[in-house]
PDB file of C-alpha atoms in Angstrom:
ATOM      1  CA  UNK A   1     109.510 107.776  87.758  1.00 67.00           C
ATOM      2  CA  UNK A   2     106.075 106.059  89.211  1.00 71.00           C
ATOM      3  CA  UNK A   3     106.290 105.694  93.004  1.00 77.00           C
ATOM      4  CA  UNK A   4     107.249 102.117  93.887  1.00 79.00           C
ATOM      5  CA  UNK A   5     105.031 102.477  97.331  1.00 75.00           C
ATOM      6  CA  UNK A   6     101.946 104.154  98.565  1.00 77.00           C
ATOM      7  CA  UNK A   7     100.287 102.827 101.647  1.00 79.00           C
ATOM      8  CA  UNK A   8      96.484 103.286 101.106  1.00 85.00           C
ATOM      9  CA  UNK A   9      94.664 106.793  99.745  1.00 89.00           C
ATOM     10  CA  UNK A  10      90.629 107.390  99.552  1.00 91.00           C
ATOM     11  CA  UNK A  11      90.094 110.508  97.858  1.00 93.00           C
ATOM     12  CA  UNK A  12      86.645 112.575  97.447  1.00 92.00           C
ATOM     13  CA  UNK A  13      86.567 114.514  94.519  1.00 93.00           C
ATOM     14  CA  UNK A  14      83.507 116.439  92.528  1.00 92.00           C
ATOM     15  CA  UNK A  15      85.258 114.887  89.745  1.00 95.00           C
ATOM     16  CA  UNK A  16      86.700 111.253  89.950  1.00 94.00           C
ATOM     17  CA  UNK A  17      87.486 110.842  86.128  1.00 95.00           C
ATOM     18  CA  UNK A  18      90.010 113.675  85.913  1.00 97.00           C
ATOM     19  CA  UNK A  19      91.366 112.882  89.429  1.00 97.00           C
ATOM     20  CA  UNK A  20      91.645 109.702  88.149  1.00 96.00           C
ATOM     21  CA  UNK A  21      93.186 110.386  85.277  1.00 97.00           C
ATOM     22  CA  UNK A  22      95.754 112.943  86.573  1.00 95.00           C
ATOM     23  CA  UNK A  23      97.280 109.976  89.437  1.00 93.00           C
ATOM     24  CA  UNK A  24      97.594 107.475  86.193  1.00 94.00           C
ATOM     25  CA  UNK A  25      99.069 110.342  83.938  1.00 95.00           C
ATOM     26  CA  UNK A  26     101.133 112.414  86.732  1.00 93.00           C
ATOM     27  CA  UNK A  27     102.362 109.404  88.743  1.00 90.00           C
ATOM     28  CA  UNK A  28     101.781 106.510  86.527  1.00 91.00           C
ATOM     29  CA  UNK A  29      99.234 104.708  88.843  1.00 93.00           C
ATOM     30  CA  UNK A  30      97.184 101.591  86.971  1.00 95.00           C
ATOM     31  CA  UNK A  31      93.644 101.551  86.711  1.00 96.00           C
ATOM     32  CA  UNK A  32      92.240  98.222  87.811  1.00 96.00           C
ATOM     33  CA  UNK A  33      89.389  96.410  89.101  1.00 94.00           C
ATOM     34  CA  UNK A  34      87.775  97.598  92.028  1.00 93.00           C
ATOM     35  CA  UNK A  35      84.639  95.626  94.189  1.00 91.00           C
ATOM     36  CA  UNK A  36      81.201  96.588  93.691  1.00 89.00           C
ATOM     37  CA  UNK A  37      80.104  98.223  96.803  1.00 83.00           C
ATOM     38  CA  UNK A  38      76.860  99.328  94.997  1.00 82.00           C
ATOM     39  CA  UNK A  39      78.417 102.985  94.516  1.00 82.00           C
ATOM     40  CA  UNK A  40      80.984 103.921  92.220  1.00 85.00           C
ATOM     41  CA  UNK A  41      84.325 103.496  92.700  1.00 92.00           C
ATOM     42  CA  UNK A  42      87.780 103.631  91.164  1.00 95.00           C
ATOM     43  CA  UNK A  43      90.695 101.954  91.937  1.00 96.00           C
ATOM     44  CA  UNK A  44      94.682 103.082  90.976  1.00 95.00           C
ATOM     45  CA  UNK A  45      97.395  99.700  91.585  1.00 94.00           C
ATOM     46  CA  UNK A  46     101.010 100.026  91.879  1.00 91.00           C
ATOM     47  CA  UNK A  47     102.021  96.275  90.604  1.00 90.00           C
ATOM     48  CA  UNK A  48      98.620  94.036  91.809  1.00 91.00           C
ATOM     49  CA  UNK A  49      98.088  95.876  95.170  1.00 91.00           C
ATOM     50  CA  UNK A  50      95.261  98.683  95.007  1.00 92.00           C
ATOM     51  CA  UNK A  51      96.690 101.980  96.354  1.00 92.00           C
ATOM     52  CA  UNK A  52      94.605 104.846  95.633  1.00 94.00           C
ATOM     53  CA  UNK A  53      90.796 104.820  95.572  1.00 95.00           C
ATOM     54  CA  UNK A  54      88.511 107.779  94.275  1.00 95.00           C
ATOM     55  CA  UNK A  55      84.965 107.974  95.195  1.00 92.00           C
ATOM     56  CA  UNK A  56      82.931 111.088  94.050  1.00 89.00           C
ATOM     57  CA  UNK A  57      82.599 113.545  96.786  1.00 87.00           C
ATOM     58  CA  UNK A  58      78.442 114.234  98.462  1.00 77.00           C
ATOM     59  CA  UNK A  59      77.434 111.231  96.788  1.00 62.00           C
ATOM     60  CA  UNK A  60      75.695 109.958 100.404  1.00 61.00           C
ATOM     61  CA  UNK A  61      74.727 111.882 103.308  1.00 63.00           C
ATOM     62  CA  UNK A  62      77.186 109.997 105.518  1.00 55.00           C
ATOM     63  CA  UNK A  63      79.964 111.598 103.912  1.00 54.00           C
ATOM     64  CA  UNK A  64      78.882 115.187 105.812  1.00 56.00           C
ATOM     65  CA  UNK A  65      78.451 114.078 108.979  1.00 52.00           C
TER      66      UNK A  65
END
């Protein structure tokens, strides 16, 4: 059964399109439209409210510091 609930997850991954694809095939999780904040992003929904967001991992310095 998909989880009904999830607050708010970023994850940073080396590989956003399996990690993507493992929430929406493991836990049922919707792809859906995310913003363009001029790096790429993905967004998982439960219903219409975003709940999971996977960015890839190193892709700016700020992400070390």
């Amino acid at each position: 059964m998909p989880p009904k609930f999830l607050e708010h997850a970023l994850i940073l991954t080396h590989d956003p399109i399996a990690t993507q694809d493992w929430w929406r095939d493991a836990l049922g999780l919707v792809e859906g439209d995310a913003p363009d904040f001029g790096f790429p992003v993905h967004w998982l929904y439960i219903g219409d409210q975003d709940v999971v967001h996977i960015g890839k991992a190193n892709h700016s310095d700020h992400q070390n510091e």
